């Protein structure tokens, strides 16, 4: 009988483009006996795991959960105890709105060795892929990274605070509450503030919509934008050379109106 040493490696899969996976992540996958992967992890990344590795999809979307978080925690532990080396593959970075810390804590409560391989977060990578520098000298001195939907399915109260600042605001998981988000910025008299929404960023299915706080809901409707998407609100959107054509086209339409 083989002497199985349980180990769990929490791996950040990056924002979507498989080329943005880190070398350390590739090495971890190459040694996996089991891979549990999320909906936001590009399935091409699974090719880095051995053909003999067991692959288990544990993705979650709004209204469509393959497993609850408690079930995922138990699956990670059960597979580690049974097969040894488990890679838990999570989209983006596992410690940024990824519940990675909960999974590590649960595994460690069983005395299982855990390793964390950080991933490139969509918070910075997706705006950057569209030429948006979320901090830019003379334009933005800081940025807020906020979840649009809290664990109890409500709008984060931090968004109201962010709307009062001059910082760039980057919101994840906010598309289903976009109207509420926009209302908070309008209450701060920021209707002309530029907004970019990037759906499926860094992938072949990427879609982009650009406008202002006052117009972005119509842009979303016209371009049929949805989840998963990053919402970027701030003057830095106007500074992107890559989006300049989108933004100038939008402004010309506004002038015609």
PDB file of C-alpha atoms in Angstrom:
ATOM      1  CA  UNK A   1       0.000   0.000   0.000  1.00  0.00           C
ATOM      2  CA  UNK A   2       1.307   3.441  -0.944  1.00  0.00           C
ATOM      3  CA  UNK A   3       2.227   5.851   1.827  1.00  0.00           C
ATOM      4  CA  UNK A   4       0.061   8.840   0.908  1.00  0.00           C
ATOM      5  CA  UNK A   5       1.043  12.203   2.327  1.00  0.00           C
ATOM      6  CA  UNK A   6      -1.880  14.626   2.044  1.00  0.00           C
ATOM      7  CA  UNK A   7      -1.058  18.069   0.698  1.00  0.00           C
ATOM      8  CA  UNK A   8      -3.224  20.861  -0.667  1.00  0.00           C
ATOM      9  CA  UNK A   9      -1.922  23.606  -2.957  1.00  0.00           C
ATOM     10  CA  UNK A  10      -4.210  26.569  -3.462  1.00  0.00           C
ATOM     11  CA  UNK A  11      -3.413  27.936  -6.929  1.00  0.00           C
ATOM     12  CA  UNK A  12      -4.513  31.227  -8.457  1.00  0.00           C
ATOM     13  CA  UNK A  13      -5.454  30.639 -12.100  1.00  0.00           C
ATOM     14  CA  UNK A  14      -5.258  34.302 -13.127  1.00  0.00           C
ATOM     15  CA  UNK A  15      -7.851  36.450 -14.903  1.00  0.00           C
ATOM     16  CA  UNK A  16      -8.723  34.105 -17.787  1.00  0.00           C
ATOM     17  CA  UNK A  17      -5.915  34.104 -20.340  1.00  0.00           C
ATOM     18  CA  UNK A  18      -4.030  30.822 -19.736  1.00  0.00           C
ATOM     19  CA  UNK A  19      -0.768  32.564 -20.688  1.00  0.00           C
ATOM     20  CA  UNK A  20      -1.111  34.667 -17.532  1.00  0.00           C
ATOM     21  CA  UNK A  21      -0.650  31.619 -15.322  1.00  0.00           C
ATOM     22  CA  UNK A  22       2.503  31.773 -13.193  1.00  0.00           C
ATOM     23  CA  UNK A  23       5.380  29.316 -13.569  1.00  0.00           C
ATOM     24  CA  UNK A  24       4.903  28.247  -9.965  1.00  0.00           C
ATOM     25  CA  UNK A  25       1.274  27.399 -10.732  1.00  0.00           C
ATOM     26  CA  UNK A  26       2.321  25.293 -13.728  1.00  0.00           C
ATOM     27  CA  UNK A  27       4.788  23.372 -11.552  1.00  0.00           C
ATOM     28  CA  UNK A  28       2.131  22.763  -8.888  1.00  0.00           C
ATOM     29  CA  UNK A  29      -0.346  21.438 -11.456  1.00  0.00           C
ATOM     30  CA  UNK A  30       2.281  19.098 -12.909  1.00  0.00           C
ATOM     31  CA  UNK A  31       2.492  17.339  -9.541  1.00  0.00           C
ATOM     32  CA  UNK A  32      -1.253  17.103  -8.880  1.00  0.00           C
ATOM     33  CA  UNK A  33      -3.075  13.850  -8.216  1.00  0.00           C
ATOM     34  CA  UNK A  34      -6.404  15.681  -8.046  1.00  0.00           C
ATOM     35  CA  UNK A  35      -7.476  19.099  -9.365  1.00  0.00           C
ATOM     36  CA  UNK A  36     -10.599  20.829  -8.069  1.00  0.00           C
ATOM     37  CA  UNK A  37     -11.308  23.784 -10.329  1.00  0.00           C
ATOM     38  CA  UNK A  38     -13.668  26.770 -10.469  1.00  0.00           C
ATOM     39  CA  UNK A  39     -15.899  28.186 -13.186  1.00  0.00           C
ATOM     40  CA  UNK A  40     -13.564  31.185 -13.550  1.00  0.00           C
ATOM     41  CA  UNK A  41     -10.485  29.043 -14.182  1.00  0.00           C
ATOM     42  CA  UNK A  42      -9.779  28.567 -17.913  1.00  0.00           C
ATOM     43  CA  UNK A  43     -10.056  24.826 -18.614  1.00  0.00           C
ATOM     44  CA  UNK A  44      -7.004  24.985 -20.917  1.00  0.00           C
ATOM     45  CA  UNK A  45      -4.986  25.308 -17.723  1.00  0.00           C
ATOM     46  CA  UNK A  46      -5.994  21.765 -16.781  1.00  0.00           C
ATOM     47  CA  UNK A  47      -3.692  20.505 -19.551  1.00  0.00           C
ATOM     48  CA  UNK A  48      -0.757  21.253 -17.246  1.00  0.00           C
ATOM     49  CA  UNK A  49      -1.950  18.537 -14.871  1.00  0.00           C
ATOM     50  CA  UNK A  50      -0.961  14.891 -15.522  1.00  0.00           C
ATOM     51  CA  UNK A  51      -3.408  12.926 -17.678  1.00  0.00           C
ATOM     52  CA  UNK A  52      -3.875  10.572 -14.753  1.00  0.00           C
ATOM     53  CA  UNK A  53      -4.972  13.376 -12.398  1.00  0.00           C
ATOM     54  CA  UNK A  54      -8.595  13.357 -11.285  1.00  0.00           C
ATOM     55  CA  UNK A  55     -10.406  16.533 -12.358  1.00  0.00           C
ATOM     56  CA  UNK A  56     -13.419  17.739 -10.355  1.00  0.00           C
ATOM     57  CA  UNK A  57     -15.461  20.801 -11.338  1.00  0.00           C
ATOM     58  CA  UNK A  58     -16.684  22.715  -8.284  1.00  0.00           C
ATOM     59  CA  UNK A  59     -17.648  25.990  -9.960  1.00  0.00           C
ATOM     60  CA  UNK A  60     -20.229  28.398  -8.645  1.00  0.00           C
ATOM     61  CA  UNK A  61     -22.340  30.939 -10.491  1.00  0.00           C
ATOM     62  CA  UNK A  62     -25.300  32.965  -9.253  1.00  0.00           C
ATOM     63  CA  UNK A  63     -28.200  30.532  -9.029  1.00  0.00           C
ATOM     64  CA  UNK A  64     -26.063  27.588 -10.195  1.00  0.00           C
ATOM     65  CA  UNK A  65     -23.782  26.025  -7.606  1.00  0.00           C
ATOM     66  CA  UNK A  66     -22.242  22.642  -8.375  1.00  0.00           C
ATOM     67  CA  UNK A  67     -21.323  22.387  -4.686  1.00  0.00           C
ATOM     68  CA  UNK A  68     -21.784  24.513  -1.584  1.00  0.00           C
ATOM     69  CA  UNK A  69     -18.673  25.991   0.011  1.00  0.00           C
ATOM     70  CA  UNK A  70     -18.909  23.499   2.885  1.00  0.00           C
ATOM     71  CA  UNK A  71     -19.048  20.636   0.379  1.00  0.00           C
ATOM     72  CA  UNK A  72     -16.021  22.024  -1.484  1.00  0.00           C
ATOM     73  CA  UNK A  73     -14.068  22.276   1.771  1.00  0.00           C
ATOM     74  CA  UNK A  74     -14.849  18.633   2.544  1.00  0.00           C
ATOM     75  CA  UNK A  75     -14.024  17.490  -0.995  1.00  0.00           C
ATOM     76  CA  UNK A  76     -10.601  19.115  -0.771  1.00  0.00           C
ATOM     77  CA  UNK A  77      -9.820  17.339   2.489  1.00  0.00           C
ATOM     78  CA  UNK A  78     -11.294  13.970   1.470  1.00  0.00           C
ATOM     79  CA  UNK A  79      -9.311  13.909  -1.778  1.00  0.00           C
ATOM     80  CA  UNK A  80      -6.092  14.920  -0.040  1.00  0.00           C
ATOM     81  CA  UNK A  81      -6.485  12.139   2.515  1.00  0.00           C
ATOM     82  CA  UNK A  82      -7.327   9.617  -0.231  1.00  0.00           C
ATOM     83  CA  UNK A  83      -5.017  10.609  -3.083  1.00  0.00           C
ATOM     84  CA  UNK A  84      -2.331  12.814  -1.580  1.00  0.00           C
ATOM     85  CA  UNK A  85      -1.521  15.908  -3.614  1.00  0.00           C
ATOM     86  CA  UNK A  86      -4.558  18.100  -4.346  1.00  0.00           C
ATOM     87  CA  UNK A  87      -4.475  21.327  -6.341  1.00  0.00           C
ATOM     88  CA  UNK A  88      -7.358  23.675  -5.667  1.00  0.00           C
ATOM     89  CA  UNK A  89      -7.479  25.874  -8.778  1.00  0.00           C
ATOM     90  CA  UNK A  90      -9.297  29.190  -8.329  1.00  0.00           C
ATOM     91  CA  UNK A  91      -9.824  32.053 -10.771  1.00  0.00           C
ATOM     92  CA  UNK A  92      -7.753  35.191 -10.258  1.00  0.00           C
ATOM     93  CA  UNK A  93      -6.005  35.208  -6.905  1.00  0.00           C
ATOM     94  CA  UNK A  94      -7.418  32.813  -4.294  1.00  0.00           C
ATOM     95  CA  UNK A  95      -7.179  35.351  -1.479  1.00  0.00           C
ATOM     96  CA  UNK A  96      -9.008  38.180  -3.283  1.00  0.00           C
ATOM     97  CA  UNK A  97     -12.762  37.524  -2.998  1.00  0.00           C
ATOM     98  CA  UNK A  98     -11.963  33.852  -3.559  1.00  0.00           C
ATOM     99  CA  UNK A  99     -12.663  32.338  -0.122  1.00  0.00           C
ATOM    100  CA  UNK A 100      -9.217  30.803  -0.282  1.00  0.00           C
ATOM    101  CA  UNK A 101      -8.480  31.528   3.369  1.00  0.00           C
ATOM    102  CA  UNK A 102     -11.552  29.530   4.423  1.00  0.00           C
ATOM    103  CA  UNK A 103     -10.381  26.513   2.453  1.00  0.00           C
ATOM    104  CA  UNK A 104      -6.857  26.732   3.881  1.00  0.00           C
ATOM    105  CA  UNK A 105      -8.151  27.043   7.443  1.00  0.00           C
ATOM    106  CA  UNK A 106     -10.442  24.033   6.995  1.00  0.00           C
ATOM    107  CA  UNK A 107      -7.645  21.877   5.581  1.00  0.00           C
ATOM    108  CA  UNK A 108      -5.204  22.908   8.294  1.00  0.00           C
ATOM    109  CA  UNK A 109      -7.743  21.955  10.961  1.00  0.00           C
ATOM    110  CA  UNK A 110      -7.131  18.359   9.805  1.00  0.00           C
ATOM    111  CA  UNK A 111      -3.367  18.801  10.061  1.00  0.00           C
ATOM    112  CA  UNK A 112      -2.954  18.805   6.270  1.00  0.00           C
ATOM    113  CA  UNK A 113      -0.021  20.705   4.763  1.00  0.00           C
ATOM    114  CA  UNK A 114      -1.180  23.683   2.684  1.00  0.00           C
ATOM    115  CA  UNK A 115       0.663  25.851   0.160  1.00  0.00           C
ATOM    116  CA  UNK A 116      -0.615  29.002  -1.540  1.00  0.00           C
ATOM    117  CA  UNK A 117       0.418  29.986  -5.059  1.00  0.00           C
ATOM    118  CA  UNK A 118      -0.807  33.567  -5.680  1.00  0.00           C
ATOM    119  CA  UNK A 119      -2.467  34.371  -8.985  1.00  0.00           C
ATOM    120  CA  UNK A 120      -2.671  37.511 -11.115  1.00  0.00           C
ATOM    121  CA  UNK A 121      -5.857  39.218  -9.989  1.00  0.00           C
ATOM    122  CA  UNK A 122      -8.441  40.404 -12.495  1.00  0.00           C
ATOM    123  CA  UNK A 123      -8.680  43.590 -10.432  1.00  0.00           C
ATOM    124  CA  UNK A 124      -5.479  44.896 -12.003  1.00  0.00           C
ATOM    125  CA  UNK A 125      -4.963  42.608 -15.021  1.00  0.00           C
ATOM    126  CA  UNK A 126      -8.302  43.124 -16.753  1.00  0.00           C
ATOM    127  CA  UNK A 127      -8.212  46.955 -16.693  1.00  0.00           C
ATOM    128  CA  UNK A 128      -4.529  46.823 -17.706  1.00  0.00           C
ATOM    129  CA  UNK A 129      -5.395  44.657 -20.717  1.00  0.00           C
ATOM    130  CA  UNK A 130      -7.550  47.561 -21.920  1.00  0.00           C
ATOM    131  CA  UNK A 131      -4.855  50.155 -21.271  1.00  0.00           C
ATOM    132  CA  UNK A 132      -6.410  51.338 -18.011  1.00  0.00           C
ATOM    133  CA  UNK A 133      -3.841  52.126 -15.341  1.00  0.00           C
ATOM    134  CA  UNK A 134      -5.934  52.052 -12.172  1.00  0.00           C
ATOM    135  CA  UNK A 135      -3.399  54.413 -10.609  1.00  0.00           C
ATOM    136  CA  UNK A 136      -1.825  57.098 -12.790  1.00  0.00           C
ATOM    137  CA  UNK A 137       0.376  59.965 -11.737  1.00  0.00           C
ATOM    138  CA  UNK A 138      -1.654  63.175 -11.561  1.00  0.00           C
ATOM    139  CA  UNK A 139      -4.951  61.362 -12.115  1.00  0.00           C
ATOM    140  CA  UNK A 140      -5.478  58.741  -9.415  1.00  0.00           C
ATOM    141  CA  UNK A 141      -3.470  58.294  -6.234  1.00  0.00           C
ATOM    142  CA  UNK A 142      -5.241  55.131  -5.074  1.00  0.00           C
ATOM    143  CA  UNK A 143      -7.889  52.576  -5.902  1.00  0.00           C
ATOM    144  CA  UNK A 144     -10.671  50.718  -4.160  1.00  0.00           C
ATOM    145  CA  UNK A 145     -11.214  47.030  -4.916  1.00  0.00           C
ATOM    146  CA  UNK A 146     -14.721  46.088  -3.823  1.00  0.00           C
ATOM    147  CA  UNK A 147     -17.065  43.151  -4.160  1.00  0.00           C
ATOM    148  CA  UNK A 148     -20.395  44.312  -5.527  1.00  0.00           C
ATOM    149  CA  UNK A 149     -22.276  41.514  -3.787  1.00  0.00           C
ATOM    150  CA  UNK A 150     -21.580  40.482  -0.200  1.00  0.00           C
ATOM    151  CA  UNK A 151     -21.938  36.979   1.241  1.00  0.00           C
ATOM    152  CA  UNK A 152     -25.541  37.752   2.216  1.00  0.00           C
ATOM    153  CA  UNK A 153     -26.285  38.861  -1.384  1.00  0.00           C
ATOM    154  CA  UNK A 154     -26.468  42.564  -0.512  1.00  0.00           C
ATOM    155  CA  UNK A 155     -24.647  45.526  -2.048  1.00  0.00           C
ATOM    156  CA  UNK A 156     -21.386  46.297  -0.257  1.00  0.00           C
ATOM    157  CA  UNK A 157     -21.697  49.378   1.934  1.00  0.00           C
ATOM    158  CA  UNK A 158     -18.100  50.265   0.991  1.00  0.00           C
ATOM    159  CA  UNK A 159     -19.259  51.351  -2.473  1.00  0.00           C
ATOM    160  CA  UNK A 160     -21.054  54.359  -1.002  1.00  0.00           C
ATOM    161  CA  UNK A 161     -17.822  55.375   0.725  1.00  0.00           C
ATOM    162  CA  UNK A 162     -15.791  54.809  -2.440  1.00  0.00           C
ATOM    163  CA  UNK A 163     -18.166  57.004  -4.414  1.00  0.00           C
ATOM    164  CA  UNK A 164     -17.230  59.917  -2.159  1.00  0.00           C
ATOM    165  CA  UNK A 165     -13.511  59.584  -2.896  1.00  0.00           C
ATOM    166  CA  UNK A 166     -11.387  60.623  -5.875  1.00  0.00           C
ATOM    167  CA  UNK A 167      -9.895  57.125  -6.136  1.00  0.00           C
ATOM    168  CA  UNK A 168     -10.401  54.677  -8.992  1.00  0.00           C
ATOM    169  CA  UNK A 169     -13.111  52.195  -8.024  1.00  0.00           C
ATOM    170  CA  UNK A 170     -12.867  48.612  -9.304  1.00  0.00           C
ATOM    171  CA  UNK A 171     -15.888  46.437  -8.580  1.00  0.00           C
ATOM    172  CA  UNK A 172     -16.120  42.676  -8.986  1.00  0.00           C
ATOM    173  CA  UNK A 173     -19.367  40.689  -8.916  1.00  0.00           C
ATOM    174  CA  UNK A 174     -21.371  43.870  -9.356  1.00  0.00           C
ATOM    175  CA  UNK A 175     -23.276  43.483 -12.626  1.00  0.00           C
ATOM    176  CA  UNK A 176     -26.489  42.319 -10.967  1.00  0.00           C
ATOM    177  CA  UNK A 177     -26.425  45.413  -8.778  1.00  0.00           C
ATOM    178  CA  UNK A 178     -25.167  47.886 -11.365  1.00  0.00           C
ATOM    179  CA  UNK A 179     -28.216  50.146 -11.138  1.00  0.00           C
ATOM    180  CA  UNK A 180     -27.732  50.488  -7.371  1.00  0.00           C
ATOM    181  CA  UNK A 181     -24.027  51.192  -7.829  1.00  0.00           C
ATOM    182  CA  UNK A 182     -24.712  53.893 -10.411  1.00  0.00           C
ATOM    183  CA  UNK A 183     -27.308  55.485  -8.129  1.00  0.00           C
ATOM    184  CA  UNK A 184     -24.700  55.892  -5.378  1.00  0.00           C
ATOM    185  CA  UNK A 185     -22.317  57.725  -7.717  1.00  0.00           C
ATOM    186  CA  UNK A 186     -25.106  59.924  -9.066  1.00  0.00           C
ATOM    187  CA  UNK A 187     -25.982  60.945  -5.515  1.00  0.00           C
ATOM    188  CA  UNK A 188     -22.408  62.238  -5.245  1.00  0.00           C
ATOM    189  CA  UNK A 189     -22.953  64.335  -8.400  1.00  0.00           C
ATOM    190  CA  UNK A 190     -20.553  62.185 -10.450  1.00  0.00           C
ATOM    191  CA  UNK A 191     -22.726  61.554 -13.484  1.00  0.00           C
ATOM    192  CA  UNK A 192     -19.916  62.545 -15.886  1.00  0.00           C
ATOM    193  CA  UNK A 193     -17.332  60.219 -14.353  1.00  0.00           C
ATOM    194  CA  UNK A 194     -16.011  57.714 -16.938  1.00  0.00           C
ATOM    195  CA  UNK A 195     -16.903  54.038 -16.581  1.00  0.00           C
ATOM    196  CA  UNK A 196     -15.588  50.925 -18.319  1.00  0.00           C
ATOM    197  CA  UNK A 197     -17.155  47.490 -18.059  1.00  0.00           C
ATOM    198  CA  UNK A 198     -15.070  44.556 -19.242  1.00  0.00           C
ATOM    199  CA  UNK A 199     -16.755  41.174 -19.532  1.00  0.00           C
ATOM    200  CA  UNK A 200     -14.678  37.970 -19.705  1.00  0.00           C
ATOM    201  CA  UNK A 201     -11.513  40.049 -19.596  1.00  0.00           C
ATOM    202  CA  UNK A 202      -8.297  38.721 -21.202  1.00  0.00           C
ATOM    203  CA  UNK A 203     -10.180  35.899 -22.960  1.00  0.00           C
ATOM    204  CA  UNK A 204     -11.357  35.386 -26.549  1.00  0.00           C
ATOM    205  CA  UNK A 205     -14.928  36.145 -25.367  1.00  0.00           C
ATOM    206  CA  UNK A 206     -13.999  39.577 -24.022  1.00  0.00           C
ATOM    207  CA  UNK A 207     -16.567  42.386 -24.478  1.00  0.00           C
ATOM    208  CA  UNK A 208     -16.106  46.038 -23.506  1.00  0.00           C
ATOM    209  CA  UNK A 209     -18.495  48.894 -22.854  1.00  0.00           C
ATOM    210  CA  UNK A 210     -17.425  52.480 -22.123  1.00  0.00           C
ATOM    211  CA  UNK A 211     -19.467  55.481 -21.023  1.00  0.00           C
ATOM    212  CA  UNK A 212     -20.149  57.618 -17.984  1.00  0.00           C
ATOM    213  CA  UNK A 213     -21.981  57.025 -14.738  1.00  0.00           C
ATOM    214  CA  UNK A 214     -25.092  58.586 -16.299  1.00  0.00           C
ATOM    215  CA  UNK A 215     -24.959  56.526 -19.505  1.00  0.00           C
ATOM    216  CA  UNK A 216     -23.404  53.175 -18.653  1.00  0.00           C
ATOM    217  CA  UNK A 217     -26.700  51.369 -18.003  1.00  0.00           C
ATOM    218  CA  UNK A 218     -27.754  52.115 -21.590  1.00  0.00           C
ATOM    219  CA  UNK A 219     -24.328  51.017 -22.872  1.00  0.00           C
ATOM    220  CA  UNK A 220     -24.691  47.718 -21.011  1.00  0.00           C
ATOM    221  CA  UNK A 221     -28.106  47.201 -22.552  1.00  0.00           C
ATOM    222  CA  UNK A 222     -26.930  48.015 -26.090  1.00  0.00           C
ATOM    223  CA  UNK A 223     -23.825  45.814 -25.889  1.00  0.00           C
ATOM    224  CA  UNK A 224     -25.595  43.057 -23.944  1.00  0.00           C
ATOM    225  CA  UNK A 225     -22.939  42.974 -21.260  1.00  0.00           C
ATOM    226  CA  UNK A 226     -23.243  40.612 -18.322  1.00  0.00           C
ATOM    227  CA  UNK A 227     -21.317  38.558 -15.776  1.00  0.00           C
ATOM    228  CA  UNK A 228     -18.515  37.889 -15.167  1.00  0.00           C
ATOM    229  CA  UNK A 229     -17.312  41.449 -15.614  1.00  0.00           C
ATOM    230  CA  UNK A 230     -15.095  44.067 -14.015  1.00  0.00           C
ATOM    231  CA  UNK A 231     -16.547  47.534 -13.444  1.00  0.00           C
ATOM    232  CA  UNK A 232     -13.983  50.365 -13.467  1.00  0.00           C
ATOM    233  CA  UNK A 233     -15.153  53.831 -12.399  1.00  0.00           C
ATOM    234  CA  UNK A 234     -12.789  56.793 -12.502  1.00  0.00           C
ATOM    235  CA  UNK A 235     -10.918  59.361 -14.572  1.00  0.00           C
ATOM    236  CA  UNK A 236      -8.265  56.763 -15.480  1.00  0.00           C
ATOM    237  CA  UNK A 237     -10.748  55.230 -17.940  1.00  0.00           C
ATOM    238  CA  UNK A 238     -10.524  58.416 -19.999  1.00  0.00           C
ATOM    239  CA  UNK A 239      -6.714  58.111 -20.045  1.00  0.00           C
ATOM    240  CA  UNK A 240      -6.601  54.741 -21.809  1.00  0.00           C
ATOM    241  CA  UNK A 241      -5.280  55.005 -25.365  1.00  0.00           C
ATOM    242  CA  UNK A 242      -6.765  51.619 -26.160  1.00  0.00           C
ATOM    243  CA  UNK A 243     -10.270  52.775 -25.179  1.00  0.00           C
ATOM    244  CA  UNK A 244      -9.954  56.304 -26.533  1.00  0.00           C
ATOM    245  CA  UNK A 245     -11.809  55.390 -29.721  1.00  0.00           C
ATOM    246  CA  UNK A 246     -14.695  53.918 -27.736  1.00  0.00           C
ATOM    247  CA  UNK A 247     -14.848  56.943 -25.489  1.00  0.00           C
ATOM    248  CA  UNK A 248     -14.653  59.536 -28.269  1.00  0.00           C
ATOM    249  CA  UNK A 249     -17.381  57.694 -30.175  1.00  0.00           C
ATOM    250  CA  UNK A 250     -19.547  57.743 -27.055  1.00  0.00           C
ATOM    251  CA  UNK A 251     -18.963  61.482 -26.492  1.00  0.00           C
ATOM    252  CA  UNK A 252     -19.832  62.322 -30.096  1.00  0.00           C
ATOM    253  CA  UNK A 253     -23.151  60.492 -29.734  1.00  0.00           C
ATOM    254  CA  UNK A 254     -23.861  62.453 -26.569  1.00  0.00           C
ATOM    255  CA  UNK A 255     -23.225  65.745 -28.382  1.00  0.00           C
ATOM    256  CA  UNK A 256     -25.659  64.780 -31.155  1.00  0.00           C
ATOM    257  CA  UNK A 257     -28.331  64.196 -28.528  1.00  0.00           C
TER     258      UNK A 257
END
